[in-house]
Amino acid sequence: MLMKTLRPSPISSTVDFDKDGVQHGFLRLPYSRDDSAWGSVMIPVCVVRNGTGPTALLTGGNHGDEYEGPIALYDLARSLDAKNVSGTVIIVPAMNYPAFRAGTRTSPIDKGNMNRSFPGRPDGTVTEKIADYFQRELLPRADIVLDFHSGGRTLDFVPFCAAHVLPDKQQEKKAFDAVEAFAAPYSVQMLEIDTVGMYDTAAEEMGKVFVTTELGGGGTSRAETVRIAKRGVLNVLRHSGIVAGAVEKQPTRWLDMPSGDCFCFAEDEGMIEPLVDLGEPMKEGQVVARIYPVGRTGAAPAEIATKMSGILAARHFPGLVKAGDCVSVTAVVVD
Ligand code: CA
């Protein structure tokens, strides 16, 4: 009987992940199209290796309109010296490269959302092929995985590093220790709206120590959040023993997202009037935003009330909102 085996990934790497030194190259994904018959998607990759030791896999641009991660990782890739490394650092600053180049959350080629495409397919769409390469080639190499996110064009967050509550408590503790080391102003036990197809879940199911961030949003970055990202990634490498030196500690406030009641969704379209800003405290039942119908004057706005007490951890970013949009996220301060 023939065994059904997955075909190899169509992606080839121009760097050798097992070679010492600093290498800058590409994950080359063949992509035949109108403007390039035998063309490829060239995803930048950097590997810095010095002997045996743990491997960190660092990614930004999982969503293409989030910038703190790519800024910190392009900067790290050009500055990290192999002699300061024990082990291996794999840096992919713009994971969904077509989306990153377009400045959009999803890929302009196939509308693929990288963080809903795992485990991917070697014979799937461009986005699925990239996911498959991470699933079968890069994640298995990693001991620790740091995947940078921010809010993108439609959300804005208080700056935090996060990990998930996991069934394996040892794995969970290692992840929360890495979150603490990242030393963002906030550290979060994060609840996901929908975990199917996430890179996070793929890494965690492989037993990896996985940490992520939300460092701002609005489709841009700020000086403060970029500083947090640059410090955080070095701290995680120091914490992992890959880069020498002490973790640069900063005060952090731990937040919990205990249930789906954290999230408030719009049931109306219109114009948002924020009544609470990011980081401000809120009481259960407090109105955090109003949504004005804009087709006529004299109509009362819909009110969005938080279902729990806590702080405003995230908010819808653009001034106009549609039904179904996430308006606010409440997180509970852990004392
Ligand atoms: Ca994101």
XYZ file of C-alpha atoms and ligand atoms in Angstrom:
336
model
C 0.000 0.000 0.000
C 1.272 3.444 -0.859
C 1.764 5.794 2.065
C 0.263 9.211 1.478
C 3.073 11.648 2.272
C 3.057 15.427 2.138
C 4.981 16.789 -0.796
C 8.068 18.869 0.050
C 7.675 22.618 0.478
C 8.111 24.577 -2.754
C 10.060 27.167 -0.726
C 13.834 27.013 -0.870
C 16.076 28.945 1.485
C 19.186 30.755 0.281
C 20.601 30.603 3.829
C 21.918 27.488 5.588
C 20.318 27.312 9.037
C 23.090 25.003 10.291
C 26.033 27.193 9.316
C 27.849 29.445 11.777
C 27.991 33.195 11.187
C 25.566 35.841 9.965
C 23.659 35.171 6.743
C 21.142 37.422 5.017
C 19.056 35.787 2.332
C 15.614 34.761 1.225
C 12.944 32.157 1.505
C 12.195 31.886 -2.204
C 8.673 30.819 -3.102
C 7.991 30.222 -6.811
C 4.979 32.285 -7.865
C 4.163 32.350 -11.554
C 2.113 35.384 -12.546
C 1.378 37.885 -15.318
C 4.368 40.143 -14.675
C 6.854 37.329 -13.987
C 6.277 33.958 -15.641
C 8.912 32.133 -13.627
C 8.884 34.615 -10.760
C 9.160 34.160 -7.019
C 8.118 35.753 -3.758
C 11.401 36.629 -1.988
C 10.851 36.631 1.777
C 13.830 38.187 3.604
C 15.420 35.937 6.229
C 18.455 36.316 8.468
C 20.143 33.582 10.461
C 22.760 34.272 13.093
C 24.377 31.127 14.456
C 27.265 30.445 16.759
C 27.717 26.815 17.778
C 25.244 24.704 19.647
C 22.610 26.191 21.900
C 18.951 27.074 21.829
C 17.235 28.396 18.717
C 14.977 31.460 18.724
C 12.581 32.020 15.822
C 11.636 35.723 15.596
C 8.867 36.926 13.294
C 7.124 40.175 12.390
C 4.711 41.031 9.615
C 2.498 37.990 10.241
C -0.094 40.674 9.549
C 1.234 43.102 6.960
C 0.073 46.393 8.496
C 1.822 46.072 11.882
C 5.220 47.737 12.198
C 6.903 47.515 15.618
C 7.993 43.907 15.004
C 9.421 44.452 11.513
C 11.271 47.605 12.678
C 12.818 45.815 15.667
C 13.698 42.742 13.576
C 15.211 44.508 10.530
C 17.259 46.468 13.087
C 18.287 43.328 14.980
C 19.202 41.505 11.756
C 21.671 44.193 10.712
C 23.154 44.635 14.203
C 23.360 41.187 15.815
C 26.946 39.896 15.810
C 27.448 36.104 15.718
C 30.125 36.334 18.399
C 27.482 37.653 20.809
C 25.230 34.647 20.147
C 25.254 31.158 21.689
C 22.939 29.059 19.549
C 20.824 30.253 16.643
C 18.594 33.226 15.924
C 16.317 32.958 12.886
C 14.772 36.308 11.926
C 11.901 36.674 9.454
C 10.874 40.329 9.859
C 8.028 40.185 7.327
C 6.471 36.740 7.485
C 3.557 37.460 5.151
C 5.839 39.412 2.819
C 3.246 40.123 0.084
C 0.886 41.553 2.744
C 3.730 43.546 4.304
C 4.669 45.071 0.943
C 1.043 46.037 0.349
C 0.644 47.445 3.884
C -2.396 45.249 4.398
C -3.337 42.700 7.035
C -3.894 39.910 4.511
C -2.076 38.985 1.327
C -3.064 40.909 -1.822
C -2.331 37.693 -3.798
C -4.846 35.354 -2.186
C -6.418 37.377 0.664
C -4.709 34.907 2.991
C -4.580 35.812 6.687
C -1.295 34.224 7.792
C -2.543 33.790 11.335
C -5.552 31.768 10.165
C -3.628 29.653 7.613
C -1.781 27.124 9.787
C -0.745 24.351 9.376
C -0.757 25.485 5.743
C -0.380 23.392 2.599
C 2.610 22.801 0.304
C 0.162 22.729 -2.633
C -2.082 25.551 -1.398
C -2.197 29.295 -1.881
C 0.889 31.497 -1.481
C -0.075 32.239 2.126
C -0.696 28.542 2.850
C 2.669 27.637 1.340
C 4.446 30.112 3.645
C 2.521 28.735 6.653
C 3.463 25.171 5.663
C 7.153 26.150 5.485
C 6.988 27.572 9.003
C 5.032 24.544 10.233
C 7.388 21.883 8.837
C 10.763 23.606 8.406
C 11.176 26.496 10.838
C 9.022 25.775 13.912
C 10.593 22.317 14.462
C 14.017 24.014 14.724
C 12.903 26.479 17.392
C 13.040 26.295 21.171
C 11.490 29.717 21.651
C 9.234 31.587 19.236
C 8.502 35.320 19.420
C 5.852 36.556 16.978
C 5.350 40.321 16.964
C 1.910 41.794 16.451
C 0.344 45.211 16.799
C -3.215 46.307 16.115
C -2.838 47.057 12.422
C -5.039 49.580 10.684
C -8.224 48.754 12.580
C -7.161 48.233 16.214
C -4.983 49.996 18.775
C -3.589 48.345 21.929
C -1.860 49.277 25.149
C 1.662 47.903 24.583
C 1.868 44.333 25.872
C 3.656 41.024 25.552
C 1.465 37.948 25.977
C 1.232 34.198 26.203
C -1.687 31.815 26.438
C -3.012 29.652 29.244
C -1.947 26.112 28.180
C -2.825 22.569 29.247
C 0.901 21.841 29.845
C 1.664 23.983 32.905
C 5.454 23.654 32.512
C 5.275 24.947 28.945
C 2.890 27.696 30.115
C 5.265 28.815 32.884
C 8.207 29.000 30.458
C 6.097 31.175 28.159
C 4.998 33.524 30.958
C 8.614 33.752 32.192
C 9.602 34.872 28.675
C 6.726 37.407 28.695
C 8.018 38.795 31.992
C 11.520 39.018 30.486
C 10.227 40.917 27.431
C 9.281 43.641 29.953
C 6.574 45.506 28.070
C 4.529 47.996 30.131
C 1.782 45.325 30.220
C 1.976 41.516 30.292
C -1.124 39.563 29.377
C -2.617 36.105 29.841
C -4.242 36.295 26.467
C -7.554 34.881 25.322
C -8.079 34.485 21.578
C -11.417 35.011 19.833
C -10.692 32.148 17.413
C -7.588 29.927 17.697
C -8.162 27.834 14.549
C -5.300 28.178 12.075
C -3.162 30.406 14.304
C 0.646 30.305 14.199
C 0.465 30.569 18.004
C -1.507 27.338 18.254
C 0.771 25.545 15.769
C 3.843 26.451 17.835
C 2.205 25.614 21.158
C 0.932 22.245 19.926
C 4.547 21.446 18.961
C 5.527 22.132 22.586
C 7.396 25.342 21.800
C 7.703 28.297 24.166
C 5.595 30.852 22.305
C 5.214 34.534 23.112
C 3.485 37.241 21.147
C 2.857 40.966 21.467
C 0.360 43.684 20.733
C 2.362 46.895 20.794
C 0.135 49.616 19.417
C -1.700 49.865 16.136
C -3.492 52.136 13.728
C -1.359 50.936 10.817
C 1.737 52.767 12.059
C 4.211 52.762 14.942
C 5.352 55.166 17.638
C 8.794 55.927 19.086
C 7.753 54.509 22.462
C 6.367 51.230 21.093
C 9.392 50.711 18.830
C 11.676 51.148 21.868
C 9.593 48.544 23.718
C 9.914 46.118 20.777
C 13.689 46.546 20.436
C 14.269 46.126 24.169
C 11.829 43.216 24.358
C 13.404 41.089 21.660
C 16.889 41.484 23.146
C 15.495 40.691 26.588
C 13.913 37.475 25.294
C 17.244 36.460 23.692
C 19.088 37.222 26.952
C 16.459 35.355 28.969
C 16.917 32.328 26.661
C 20.690 32.369 27.127
C 21.227 33.030 23.415
C 22.610 36.540 23.973
C 24.803 37.173 27.021
C 23.910 39.708 29.667
C 21.152 40.477 32.125
C 17.563 41.115 31.139
C 16.863 44.868 31.183
C 14.015 44.827 33.675
C 11.127 47.301 33.523
C 7.971 47.466 35.597
C 5.099 45.571 33.989
C 1.412 45.312 34.928
C -0.078 41.849 34.515
C -3.469 41.671 32.851
C -5.882 38.784 32.441
C -8.537 38.229 29.791
C -10.716 35.802 31.743
C -13.564 35.238 29.276
C -15.186 36.270 26.023
C -16.881 39.055 27.995
C -13.620 40.989 27.448
C -14.708 41.784 23.917
C -17.368 44.305 22.851
C -18.587 44.212 19.250
C -20.546 46.861 17.356
C -24.112 45.973 16.430
C -24.550 49.189 14.458
C -22.571 51.111 11.914
C -21.641 54.711 12.385
C -19.137 57.095 13.905
C -17.376 56.223 17.149
C -17.178 58.632 20.054
C -14.623 57.203 22.488
C -15.438 57.864 26.142
C -12.429 56.024 27.591
C -8.827 56.017 26.371
C -6.381 53.101 26.285
C -5.109 52.119 29.729
C -7.885 53.922 31.613
C -9.858 52.056 34.281
C -13.502 51.103 33.670
C -16.296 49.710 35.846
C -18.612 46.892 34.726
C -21.525 48.418 32.808
C -19.681 51.648 32.042
C -20.290 53.065 28.573
C -16.905 53.080 26.830
C -17.991 54.367 23.420
C -20.999 55.682 21.555
C -21.799 54.890 17.935
C -23.577 57.724 16.135
C -25.801 56.958 13.169
C -24.660 59.538 10.653
C -27.461 59.423 8.064
C -29.612 61.921 9.956
C -29.374 64.365 12.827
C -31.422 63.911 15.954
C -30.874 60.131 16.251
C -29.563 58.770 19.551
C -26.193 56.986 19.464
C -25.862 53.302 20.375
C -23.929 52.779 23.577
C -21.159 50.217 24.036
C -20.804 49.165 27.682
C -18.004 47.024 29.105
C -19.210 43.694 30.516
C -16.474 43.628 33.167
C -14.346 45.973 35.248
C -10.740 46.465 34.201
C -8.746 48.699 31.902
C -9.267 49.476 28.240
C -6.619 47.228 26.625
C -7.643 47.692 23.001
C -10.001 49.785 20.926
C -11.270 50.063 17.386
C -9.007 52.519 15.610
C -10.714 54.177 12.623
C -13.355 56.812 13.356
C -16.044 54.902 11.489
C -17.277 51.484 12.584
C -19.283 48.684 10.959
C -21.605 46.160 12.591
C -19.488 43.249 13.849
C -16.312 45.287 14.376
C -14.496 44.807 17.682
C -15.004 48.133 19.485
C -13.177 47.491 22.754
C -11.269 44.918 24.773
C -11.311 45.019 28.560
C -8.498 43.374 30.497
C -8.504 42.728 34.228
C -5.561 43.985 36.273
C -3.981 41.093 38.221
C -2.649 42.165 41.626
Ca -2.026 41.163 14.378
